[in-house]
PDB file of C-alpha atoms in Angstrom:
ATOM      1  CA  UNK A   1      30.048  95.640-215.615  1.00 43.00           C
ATOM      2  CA  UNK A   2      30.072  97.806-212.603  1.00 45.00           C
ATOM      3  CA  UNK A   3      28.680  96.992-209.159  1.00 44.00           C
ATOM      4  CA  UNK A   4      25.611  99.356-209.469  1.00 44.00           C
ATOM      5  CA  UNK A   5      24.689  98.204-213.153  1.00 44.00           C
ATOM      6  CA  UNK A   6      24.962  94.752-211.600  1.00 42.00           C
ATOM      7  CA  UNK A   7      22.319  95.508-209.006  1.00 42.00           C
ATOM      8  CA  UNK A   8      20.362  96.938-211.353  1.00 43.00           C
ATOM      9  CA  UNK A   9      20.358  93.569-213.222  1.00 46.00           C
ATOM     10  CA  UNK A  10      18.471  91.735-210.475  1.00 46.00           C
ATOM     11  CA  UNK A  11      20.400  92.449-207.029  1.00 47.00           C
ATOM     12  CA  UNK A  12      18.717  95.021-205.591  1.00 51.00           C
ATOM     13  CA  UNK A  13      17.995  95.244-201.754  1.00 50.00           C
ATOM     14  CA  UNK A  14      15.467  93.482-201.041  1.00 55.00           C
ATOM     15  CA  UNK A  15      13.423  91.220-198.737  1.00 64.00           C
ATOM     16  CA  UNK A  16      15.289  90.244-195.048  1.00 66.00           C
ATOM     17  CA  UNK A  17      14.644  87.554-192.700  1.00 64.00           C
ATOM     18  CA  UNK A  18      16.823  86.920-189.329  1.00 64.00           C
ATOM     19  CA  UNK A  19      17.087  83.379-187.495  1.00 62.00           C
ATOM     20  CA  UNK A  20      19.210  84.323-184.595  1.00 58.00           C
ATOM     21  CA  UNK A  21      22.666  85.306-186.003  1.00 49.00           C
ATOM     22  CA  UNK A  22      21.914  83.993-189.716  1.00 60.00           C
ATOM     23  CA  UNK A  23      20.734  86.844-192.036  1.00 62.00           C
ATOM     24  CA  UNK A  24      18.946  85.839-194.944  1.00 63.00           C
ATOM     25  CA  UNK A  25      17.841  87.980-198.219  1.00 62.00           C
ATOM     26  CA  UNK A  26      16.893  87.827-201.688  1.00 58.00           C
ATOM     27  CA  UNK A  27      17.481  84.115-203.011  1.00 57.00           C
ATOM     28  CA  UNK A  28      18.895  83.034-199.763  1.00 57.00           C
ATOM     29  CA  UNK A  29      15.612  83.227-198.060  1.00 66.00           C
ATOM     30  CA  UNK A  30      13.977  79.866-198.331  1.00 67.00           C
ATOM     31  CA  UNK A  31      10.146  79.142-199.563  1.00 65.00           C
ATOM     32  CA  UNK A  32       8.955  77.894-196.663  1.00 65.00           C
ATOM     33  CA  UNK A  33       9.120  78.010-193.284  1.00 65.00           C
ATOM     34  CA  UNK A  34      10.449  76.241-190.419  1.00 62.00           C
ATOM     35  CA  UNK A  35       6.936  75.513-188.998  1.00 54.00           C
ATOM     36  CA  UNK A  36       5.633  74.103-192.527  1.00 63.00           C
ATOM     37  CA  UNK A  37       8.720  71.979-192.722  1.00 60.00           C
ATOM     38  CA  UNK A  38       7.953  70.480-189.395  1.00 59.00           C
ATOM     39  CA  UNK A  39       4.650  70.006-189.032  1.00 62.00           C
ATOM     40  CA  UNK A  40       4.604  68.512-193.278  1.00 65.00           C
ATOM     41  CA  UNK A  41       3.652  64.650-192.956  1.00 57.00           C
ATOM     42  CA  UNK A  42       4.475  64.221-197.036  1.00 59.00           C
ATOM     43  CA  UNK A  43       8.328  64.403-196.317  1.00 56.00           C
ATOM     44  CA  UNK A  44       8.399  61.786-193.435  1.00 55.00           C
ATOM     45  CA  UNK A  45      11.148  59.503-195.694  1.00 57.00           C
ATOM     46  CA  UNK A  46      13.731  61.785-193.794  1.00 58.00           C
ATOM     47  CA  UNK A  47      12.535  62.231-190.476  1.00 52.00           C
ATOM     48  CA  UNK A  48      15.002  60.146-188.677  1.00 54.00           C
ATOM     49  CA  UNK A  49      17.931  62.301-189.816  1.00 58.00           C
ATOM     50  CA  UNK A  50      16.185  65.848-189.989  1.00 68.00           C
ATOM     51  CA  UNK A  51      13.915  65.452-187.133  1.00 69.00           C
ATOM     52  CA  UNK A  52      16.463  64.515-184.673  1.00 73.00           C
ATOM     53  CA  UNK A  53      18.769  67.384-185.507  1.00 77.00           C
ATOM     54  CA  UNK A  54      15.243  69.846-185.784  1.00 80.00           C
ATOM     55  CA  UNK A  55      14.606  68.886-182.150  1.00 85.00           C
ATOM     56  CA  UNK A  56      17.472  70.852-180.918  1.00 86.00           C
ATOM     57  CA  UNK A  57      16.826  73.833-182.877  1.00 86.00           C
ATOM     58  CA  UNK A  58      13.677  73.529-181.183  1.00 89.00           C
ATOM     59  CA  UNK A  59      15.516  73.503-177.886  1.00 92.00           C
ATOM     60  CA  UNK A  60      17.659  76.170-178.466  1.00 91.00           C
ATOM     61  CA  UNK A  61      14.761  78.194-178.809  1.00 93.00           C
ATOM     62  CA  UNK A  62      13.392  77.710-175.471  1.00 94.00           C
ATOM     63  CA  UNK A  63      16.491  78.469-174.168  1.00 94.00           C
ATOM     64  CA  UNK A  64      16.710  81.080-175.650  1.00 93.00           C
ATOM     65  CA  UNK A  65      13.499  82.754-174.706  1.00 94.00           C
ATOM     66  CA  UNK A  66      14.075  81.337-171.395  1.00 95.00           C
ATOM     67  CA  UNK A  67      17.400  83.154-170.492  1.00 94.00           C
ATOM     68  CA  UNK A  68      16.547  85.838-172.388  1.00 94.00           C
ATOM     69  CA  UNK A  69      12.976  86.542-170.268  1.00 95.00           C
ATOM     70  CA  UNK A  70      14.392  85.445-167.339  1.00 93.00           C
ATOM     71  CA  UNK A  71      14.917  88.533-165.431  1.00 92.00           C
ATOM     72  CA  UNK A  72      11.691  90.285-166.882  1.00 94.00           C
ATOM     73  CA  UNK A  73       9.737  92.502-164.824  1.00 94.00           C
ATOM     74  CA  UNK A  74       5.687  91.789-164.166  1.00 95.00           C
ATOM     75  CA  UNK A  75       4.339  92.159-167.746  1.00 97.00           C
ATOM     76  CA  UNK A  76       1.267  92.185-169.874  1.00 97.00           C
ATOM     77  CA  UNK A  77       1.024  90.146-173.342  1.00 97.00           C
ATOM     78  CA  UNK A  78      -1.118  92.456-175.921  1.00 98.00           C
ATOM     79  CA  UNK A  79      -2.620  90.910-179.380  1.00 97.00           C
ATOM     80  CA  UNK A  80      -4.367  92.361-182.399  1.00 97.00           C
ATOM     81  CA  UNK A  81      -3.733  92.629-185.816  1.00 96.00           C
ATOM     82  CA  UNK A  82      -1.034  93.523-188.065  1.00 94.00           C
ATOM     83  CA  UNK A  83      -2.996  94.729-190.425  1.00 95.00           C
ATOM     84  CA  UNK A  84      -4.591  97.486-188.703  1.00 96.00           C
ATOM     85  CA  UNK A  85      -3.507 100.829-190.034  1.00 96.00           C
ATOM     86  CA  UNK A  86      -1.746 103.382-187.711  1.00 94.00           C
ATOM     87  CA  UNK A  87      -5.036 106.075-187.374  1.00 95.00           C
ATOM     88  CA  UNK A  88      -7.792 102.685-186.607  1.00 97.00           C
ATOM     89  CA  UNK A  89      -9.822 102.786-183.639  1.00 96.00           C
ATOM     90  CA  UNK A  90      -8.106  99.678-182.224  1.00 97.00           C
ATOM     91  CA  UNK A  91      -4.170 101.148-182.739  1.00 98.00           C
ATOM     92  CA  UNK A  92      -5.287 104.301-181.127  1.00 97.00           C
ATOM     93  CA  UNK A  93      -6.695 102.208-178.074  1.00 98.00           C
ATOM     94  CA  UNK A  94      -3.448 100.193-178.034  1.00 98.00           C
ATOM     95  CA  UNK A  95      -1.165 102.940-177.774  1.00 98.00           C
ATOM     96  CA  UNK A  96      -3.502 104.449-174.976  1.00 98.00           C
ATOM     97  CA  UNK A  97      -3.230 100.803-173.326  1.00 98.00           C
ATOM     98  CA  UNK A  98       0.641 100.953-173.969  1.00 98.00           C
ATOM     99  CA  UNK A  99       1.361 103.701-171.800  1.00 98.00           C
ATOM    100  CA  UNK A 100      -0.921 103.019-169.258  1.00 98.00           C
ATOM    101  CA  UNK A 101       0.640  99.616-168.771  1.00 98.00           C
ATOM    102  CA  UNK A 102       3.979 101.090-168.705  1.00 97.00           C
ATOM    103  CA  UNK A 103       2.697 103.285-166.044  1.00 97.00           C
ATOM    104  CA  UNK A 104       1.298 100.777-163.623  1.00 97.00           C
ATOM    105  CA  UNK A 105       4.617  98.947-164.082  1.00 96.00           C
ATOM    106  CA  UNK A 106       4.087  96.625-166.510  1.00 97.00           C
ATOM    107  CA  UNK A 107       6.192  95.469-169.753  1.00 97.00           C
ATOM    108  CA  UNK A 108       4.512  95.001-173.028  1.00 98.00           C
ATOM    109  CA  UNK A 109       4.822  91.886-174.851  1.00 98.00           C
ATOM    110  CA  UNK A 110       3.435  91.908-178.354  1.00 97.00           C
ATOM    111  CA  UNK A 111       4.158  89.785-181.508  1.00 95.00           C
ATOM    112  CA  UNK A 112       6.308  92.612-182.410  1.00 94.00           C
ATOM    113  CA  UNK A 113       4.750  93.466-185.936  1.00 94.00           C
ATOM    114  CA  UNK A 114       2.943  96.075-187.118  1.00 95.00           C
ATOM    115  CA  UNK A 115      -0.706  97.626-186.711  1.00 97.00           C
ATOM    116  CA  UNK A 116      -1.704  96.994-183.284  1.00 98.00           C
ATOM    117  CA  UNK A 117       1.371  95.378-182.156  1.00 97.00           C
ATOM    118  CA  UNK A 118       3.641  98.421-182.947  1.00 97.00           C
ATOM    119  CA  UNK A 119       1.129 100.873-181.423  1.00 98.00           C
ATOM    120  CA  UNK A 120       1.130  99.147-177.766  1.00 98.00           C
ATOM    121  CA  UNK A 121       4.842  98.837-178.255  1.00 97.00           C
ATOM    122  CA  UNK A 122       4.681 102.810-179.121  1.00 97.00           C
ATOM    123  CA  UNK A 123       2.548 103.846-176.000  1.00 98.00           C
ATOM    124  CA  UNK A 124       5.117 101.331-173.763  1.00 97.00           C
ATOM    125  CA  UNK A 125       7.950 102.845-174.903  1.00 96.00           C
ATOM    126  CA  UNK A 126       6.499 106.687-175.008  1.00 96.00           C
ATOM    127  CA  UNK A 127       5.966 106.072-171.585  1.00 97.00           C
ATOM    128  CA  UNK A 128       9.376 104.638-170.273  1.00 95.00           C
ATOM    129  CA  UNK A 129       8.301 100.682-170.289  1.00 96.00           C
ATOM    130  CA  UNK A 130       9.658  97.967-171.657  1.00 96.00           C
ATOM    131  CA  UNK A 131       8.371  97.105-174.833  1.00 96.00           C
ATOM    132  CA  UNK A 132       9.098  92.978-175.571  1.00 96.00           C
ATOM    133  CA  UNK A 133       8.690  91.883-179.203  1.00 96.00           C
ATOM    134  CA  UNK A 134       8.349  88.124-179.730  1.00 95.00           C
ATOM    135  CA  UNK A 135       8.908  88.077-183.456  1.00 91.00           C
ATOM    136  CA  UNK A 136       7.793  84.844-185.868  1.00 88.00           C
ATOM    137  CA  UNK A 137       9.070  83.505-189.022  1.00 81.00           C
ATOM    138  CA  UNK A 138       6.430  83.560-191.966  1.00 76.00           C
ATOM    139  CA  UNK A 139       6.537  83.160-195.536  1.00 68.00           C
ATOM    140  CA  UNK A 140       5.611  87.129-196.177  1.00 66.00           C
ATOM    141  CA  UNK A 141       8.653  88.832-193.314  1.00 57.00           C
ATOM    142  CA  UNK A 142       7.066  91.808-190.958  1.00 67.00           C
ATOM    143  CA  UNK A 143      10.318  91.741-189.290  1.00 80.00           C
ATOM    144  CA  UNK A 144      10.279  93.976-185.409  1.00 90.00           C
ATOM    145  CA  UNK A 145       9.240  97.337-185.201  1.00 94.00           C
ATOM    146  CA  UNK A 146      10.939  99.922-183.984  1.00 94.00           C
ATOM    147  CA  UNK A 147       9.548 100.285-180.837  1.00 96.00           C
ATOM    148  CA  UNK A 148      10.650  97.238-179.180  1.00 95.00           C
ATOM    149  CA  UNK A 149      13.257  97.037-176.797  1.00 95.00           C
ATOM    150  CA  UNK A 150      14.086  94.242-176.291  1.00 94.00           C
ATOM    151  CA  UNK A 151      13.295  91.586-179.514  1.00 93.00           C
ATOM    152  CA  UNK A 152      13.418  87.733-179.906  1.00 93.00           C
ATOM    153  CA  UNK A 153      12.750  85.575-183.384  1.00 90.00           C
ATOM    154  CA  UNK A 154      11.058  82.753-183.099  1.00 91.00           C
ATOM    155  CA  UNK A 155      10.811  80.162-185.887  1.00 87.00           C
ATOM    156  CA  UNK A 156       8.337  77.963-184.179  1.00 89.00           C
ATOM    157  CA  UNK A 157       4.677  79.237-183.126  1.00 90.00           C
ATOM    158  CA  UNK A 158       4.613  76.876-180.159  1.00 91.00           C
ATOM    159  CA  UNK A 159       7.781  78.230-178.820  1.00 93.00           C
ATOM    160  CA  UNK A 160       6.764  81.576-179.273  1.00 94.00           C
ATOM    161  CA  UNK A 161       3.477  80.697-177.630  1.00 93.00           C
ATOM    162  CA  UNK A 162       5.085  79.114-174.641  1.00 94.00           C
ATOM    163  CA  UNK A 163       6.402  83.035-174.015  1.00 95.00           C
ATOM    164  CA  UNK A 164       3.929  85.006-174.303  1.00 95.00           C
ATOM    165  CA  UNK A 165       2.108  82.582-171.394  1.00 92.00           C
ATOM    166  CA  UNK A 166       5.179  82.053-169.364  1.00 92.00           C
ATOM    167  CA  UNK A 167       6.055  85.618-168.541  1.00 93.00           C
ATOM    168  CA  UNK A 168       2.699  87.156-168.152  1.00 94.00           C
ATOM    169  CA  UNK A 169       0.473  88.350-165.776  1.00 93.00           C
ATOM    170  CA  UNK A 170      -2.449  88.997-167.654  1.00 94.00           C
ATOM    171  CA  UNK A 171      -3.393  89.114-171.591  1.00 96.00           C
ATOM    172  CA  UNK A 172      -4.886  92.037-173.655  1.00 98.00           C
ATOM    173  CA  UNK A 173      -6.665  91.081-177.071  1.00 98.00           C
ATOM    174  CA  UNK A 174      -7.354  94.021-179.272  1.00 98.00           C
ATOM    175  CA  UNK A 175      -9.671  93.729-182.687  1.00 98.00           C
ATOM    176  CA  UNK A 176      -7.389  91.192-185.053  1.00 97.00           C
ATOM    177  CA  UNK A 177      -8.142  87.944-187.366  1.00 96.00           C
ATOM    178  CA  UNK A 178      -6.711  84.081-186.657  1.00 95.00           C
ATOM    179  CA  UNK A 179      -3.500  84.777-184.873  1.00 92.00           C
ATOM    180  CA  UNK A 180      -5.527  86.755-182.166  1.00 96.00           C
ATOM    181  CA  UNK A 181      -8.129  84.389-182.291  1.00 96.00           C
ATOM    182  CA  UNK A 182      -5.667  81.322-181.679  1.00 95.00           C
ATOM    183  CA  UNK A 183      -3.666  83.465-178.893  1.00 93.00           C
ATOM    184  CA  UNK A 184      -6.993  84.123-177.206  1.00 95.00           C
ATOM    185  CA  UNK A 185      -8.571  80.527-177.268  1.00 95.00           C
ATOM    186  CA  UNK A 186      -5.382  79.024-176.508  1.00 93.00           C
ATOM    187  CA  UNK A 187      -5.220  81.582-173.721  1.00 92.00           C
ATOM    188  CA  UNK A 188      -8.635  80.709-172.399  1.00 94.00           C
ATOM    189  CA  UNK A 189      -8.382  77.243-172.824  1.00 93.00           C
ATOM    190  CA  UNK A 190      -5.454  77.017-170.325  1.00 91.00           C
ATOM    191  CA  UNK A 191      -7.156  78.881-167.795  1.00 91.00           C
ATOM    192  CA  UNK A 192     -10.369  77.149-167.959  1.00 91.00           C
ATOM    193  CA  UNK A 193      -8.105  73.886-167.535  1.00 90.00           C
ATOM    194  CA  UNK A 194      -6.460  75.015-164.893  1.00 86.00           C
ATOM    195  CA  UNK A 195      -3.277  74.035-166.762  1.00 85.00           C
ATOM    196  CA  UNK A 196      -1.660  78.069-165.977  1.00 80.00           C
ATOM    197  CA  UNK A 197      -2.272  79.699-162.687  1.00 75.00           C
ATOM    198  CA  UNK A 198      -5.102  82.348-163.212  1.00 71.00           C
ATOM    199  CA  UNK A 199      -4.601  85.262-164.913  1.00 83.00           C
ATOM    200  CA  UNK A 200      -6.846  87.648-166.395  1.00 94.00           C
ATOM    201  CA  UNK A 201      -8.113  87.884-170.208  1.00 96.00           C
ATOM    202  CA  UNK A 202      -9.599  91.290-171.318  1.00 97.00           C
ATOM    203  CA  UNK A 203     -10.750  91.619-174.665  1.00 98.00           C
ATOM    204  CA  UNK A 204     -11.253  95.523-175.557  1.00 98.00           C
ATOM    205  CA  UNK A 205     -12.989  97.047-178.609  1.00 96.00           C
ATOM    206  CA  UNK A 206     -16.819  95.705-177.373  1.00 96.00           C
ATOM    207  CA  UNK A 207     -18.340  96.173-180.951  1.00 97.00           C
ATOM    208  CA  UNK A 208     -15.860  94.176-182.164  1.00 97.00           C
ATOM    209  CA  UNK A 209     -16.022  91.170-179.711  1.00 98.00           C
ATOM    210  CA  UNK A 210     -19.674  91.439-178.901  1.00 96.00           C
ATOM    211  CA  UNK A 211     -20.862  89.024-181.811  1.00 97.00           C
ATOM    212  CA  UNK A 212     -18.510  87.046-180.172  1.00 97.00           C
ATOM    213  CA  UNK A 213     -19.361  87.058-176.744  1.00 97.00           C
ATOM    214  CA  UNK A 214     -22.946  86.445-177.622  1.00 97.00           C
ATOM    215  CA  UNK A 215     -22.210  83.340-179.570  1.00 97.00           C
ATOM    216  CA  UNK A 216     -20.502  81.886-176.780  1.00 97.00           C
ATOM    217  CA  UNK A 217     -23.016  82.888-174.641  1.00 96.00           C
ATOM    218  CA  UNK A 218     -26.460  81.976-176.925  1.00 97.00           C
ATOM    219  CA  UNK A 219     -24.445  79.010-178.449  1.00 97.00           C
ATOM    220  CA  UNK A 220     -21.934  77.262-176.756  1.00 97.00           C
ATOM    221  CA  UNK A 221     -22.764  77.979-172.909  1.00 96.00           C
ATOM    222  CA  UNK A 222     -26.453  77.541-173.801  1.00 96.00           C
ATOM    223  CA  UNK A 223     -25.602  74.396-175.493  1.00 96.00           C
ATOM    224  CA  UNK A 224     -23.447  72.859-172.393  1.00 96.00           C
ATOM    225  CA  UNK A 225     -20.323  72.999-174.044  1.00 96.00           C
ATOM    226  CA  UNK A 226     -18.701  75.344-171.617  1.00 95.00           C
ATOM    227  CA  UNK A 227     -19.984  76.581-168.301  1.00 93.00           C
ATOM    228  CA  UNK A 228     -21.966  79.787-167.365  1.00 90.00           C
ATOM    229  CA  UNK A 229     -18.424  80.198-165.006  1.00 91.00           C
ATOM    230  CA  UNK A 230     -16.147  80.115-168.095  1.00 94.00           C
ATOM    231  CA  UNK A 231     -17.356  83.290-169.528  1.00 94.00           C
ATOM    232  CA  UNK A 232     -16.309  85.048-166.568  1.00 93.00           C
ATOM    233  CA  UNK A 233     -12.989  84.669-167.782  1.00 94.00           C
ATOM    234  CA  UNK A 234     -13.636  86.888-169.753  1.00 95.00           C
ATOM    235  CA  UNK A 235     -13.256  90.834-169.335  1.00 96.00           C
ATOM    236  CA  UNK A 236     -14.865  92.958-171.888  1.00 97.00           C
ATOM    237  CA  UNK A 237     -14.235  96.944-171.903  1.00 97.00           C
ATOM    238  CA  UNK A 238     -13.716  99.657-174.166  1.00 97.00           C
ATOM    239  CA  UNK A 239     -11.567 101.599-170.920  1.00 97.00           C
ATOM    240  CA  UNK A 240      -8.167 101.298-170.920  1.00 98.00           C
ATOM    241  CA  UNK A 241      -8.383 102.062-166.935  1.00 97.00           C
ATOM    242  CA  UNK A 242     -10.678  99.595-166.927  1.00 97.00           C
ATOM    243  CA  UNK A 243      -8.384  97.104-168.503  1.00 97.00           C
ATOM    244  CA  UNK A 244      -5.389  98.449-166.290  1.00 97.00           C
ATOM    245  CA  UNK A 245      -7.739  98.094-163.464  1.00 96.00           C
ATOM    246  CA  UNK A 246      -8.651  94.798-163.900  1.00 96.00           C
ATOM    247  CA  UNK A 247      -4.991  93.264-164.372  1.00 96.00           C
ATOM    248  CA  UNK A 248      -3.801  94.941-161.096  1.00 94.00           C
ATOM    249  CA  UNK A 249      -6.703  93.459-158.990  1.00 93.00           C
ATOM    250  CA  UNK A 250      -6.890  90.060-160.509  1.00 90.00           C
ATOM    251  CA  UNK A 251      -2.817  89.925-159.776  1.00 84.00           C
ATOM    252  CA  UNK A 252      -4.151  91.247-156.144  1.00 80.00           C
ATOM    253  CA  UNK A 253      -6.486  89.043-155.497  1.00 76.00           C
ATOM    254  CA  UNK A 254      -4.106  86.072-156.908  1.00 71.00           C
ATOM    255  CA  UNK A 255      -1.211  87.345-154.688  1.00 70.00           C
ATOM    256  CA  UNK A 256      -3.318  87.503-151.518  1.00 68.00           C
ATOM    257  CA  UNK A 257      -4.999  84.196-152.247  1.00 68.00           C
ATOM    258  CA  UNK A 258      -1.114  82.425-152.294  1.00 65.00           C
ATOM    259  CA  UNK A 259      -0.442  84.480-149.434  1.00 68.00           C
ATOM    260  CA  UNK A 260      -3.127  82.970-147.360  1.00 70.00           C
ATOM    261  CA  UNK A 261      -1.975  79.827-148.879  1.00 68.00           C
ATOM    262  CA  UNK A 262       1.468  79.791-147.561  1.00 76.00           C
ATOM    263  CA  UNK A 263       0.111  81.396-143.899  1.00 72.00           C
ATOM    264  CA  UNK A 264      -2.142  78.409-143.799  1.00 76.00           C
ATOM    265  CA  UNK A 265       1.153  76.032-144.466  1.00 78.00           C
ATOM    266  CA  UNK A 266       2.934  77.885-141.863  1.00 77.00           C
ATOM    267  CA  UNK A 267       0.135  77.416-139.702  1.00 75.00           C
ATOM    268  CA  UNK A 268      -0.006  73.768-140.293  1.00 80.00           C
ATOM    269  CA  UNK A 269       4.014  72.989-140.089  1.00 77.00           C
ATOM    270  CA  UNK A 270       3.849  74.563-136.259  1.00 75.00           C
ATOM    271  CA  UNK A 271       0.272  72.809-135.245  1.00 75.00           C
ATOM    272  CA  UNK A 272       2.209  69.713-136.383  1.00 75.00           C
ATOM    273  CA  UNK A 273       5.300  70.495-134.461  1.00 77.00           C
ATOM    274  CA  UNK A 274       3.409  71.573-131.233  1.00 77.00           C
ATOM    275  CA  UNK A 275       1.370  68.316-131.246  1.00 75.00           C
ATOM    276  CA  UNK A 276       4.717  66.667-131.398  1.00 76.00           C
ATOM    277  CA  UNK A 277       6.485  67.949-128.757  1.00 75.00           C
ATOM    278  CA  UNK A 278       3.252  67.452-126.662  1.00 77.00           C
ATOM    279  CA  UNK A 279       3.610  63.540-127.710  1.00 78.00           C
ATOM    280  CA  UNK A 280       7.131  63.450-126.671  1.00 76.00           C
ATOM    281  CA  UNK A 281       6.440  64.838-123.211  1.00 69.00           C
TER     282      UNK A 281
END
């Protein structure tokens, strides 16, 4: 039988998924993922062998977004859905937000998909940023678009996660469904707790988020569950200068709060010394 009738019997190309220098396809590619495979209490029986060798795969990947972030200039993470087609509304306002990003010197970091991932990618690139794509293993593969620059695959969400905050100033969450809404509560959440230095959150598309906003306003502020404070986290805009705008003063204010900070230390360090050498006399 010759090679091409034998692809036409079943080995055709088909469906691709990277973990670091390991490409898989077709059969290859296993029927779950790493995350379901680590976070499945039903296969416990093996944990002391699997788990102990899984924790430095985890590892690895830290070190690997680590070194590979490192030198990274000042950059923006941007959310939103993959499923968002490339003439919507939100992908036209992400490609917009792309470029003017890349313009006031920030790198994009997106999830490195499609829909509104690949358009801020698009406008970073177009507009001669760097355009970061953290990439994640699921069952159906997106794989990076082909905007990114510079691209890392994750197989764990927390690792990924860890990225996206680390090497951030600020966060940009276009219309999307769970992913976005778990990037921007987790965002939030570690603001509110003081657990990240500030940075800002903007969340553009208003109709979109407005339902949104209200509930949190109506509901769960009126309700005591958060603070009247905590939705000032919270920038909401359909202007992608006024996004822009926002990120660059927030880092402002931020950078001239530590600055006062340290002058304050200084200021300290020589009172102390001063007093000293007035003792010692």
């Amino acid at each position: 039988m010759s090679q091409s009738s034998g692809r036409e019997a079943g080995r055709q190309p088909g469906r691709e998924r990277h973990r670091g220098a390991v490409t898989l396809r077709r059969q290859a590619i296993p029927s779950s993922t790493a995350d379901q495979r680590l976070l499945d209490s039903r296969g416990r029986s093996d944990w002391k062998t699997r788990d102990a060798w899984r924790a430095l795969r985890i590892l690895s990947e830290f070190v690997e977004g680590f070194d590979t972030l490192a030198d990274l200039p000042p950059a923006v993470s941007v959310f939103g859905s993959a499923r968002s087609g490339p003439d919507s509304p939100e992908c036209r306002l992400a490609e917009e937000l792309g470029e003017a990003l890349a313009r006031a010197g920030y790198a994009v970091i997106t999830g490195g998909g499609p829909g509104v991932m690949e358009a801020a990618n698009r406008g970073a690139s177009r507009a001669g940023g760097l355009s970061v794509g953290l990439g994640i293993e699921l069952p159906f593969e997106q794989g990076i678009n082909d905007w990114v620059d510079l691209a890392i695959d994750f197989r764990y969400f927390f690792a990924r996660k860890t990225m996206f905050v680390k090497y951030a100033h600020g966060f940009v969450v276009l219309p999307g469904g769970f992913g976005t809404m778990d990037e921007l509560f987790e965002a939030l959440t570690l603001v509110q707790t003081g657990k990240v230095t500030r940075f800002p959150v903007v969340l553009m598309g208003t109709e979109y988020w407005r339902g949104l906003i209200d509930w949190l306003r109506d509901t769960m502020a009126a309700d005591g569950k958060i603070g009247p404070v905590d939705l000032e986290l919270i920038c909401l805009t359909d202007s992608v200068d006024a996004a822009v705008r926002h990120i660059v003063e927030a880092e402002a204010a931020l950078s001239a709060e530590q600055e006062a900070v340290r002058e304050e230390a200084v200021a300290r360090v020589a009172a102390d010394q001063l007093d000293a050498a007035a003792a010692a006399d």
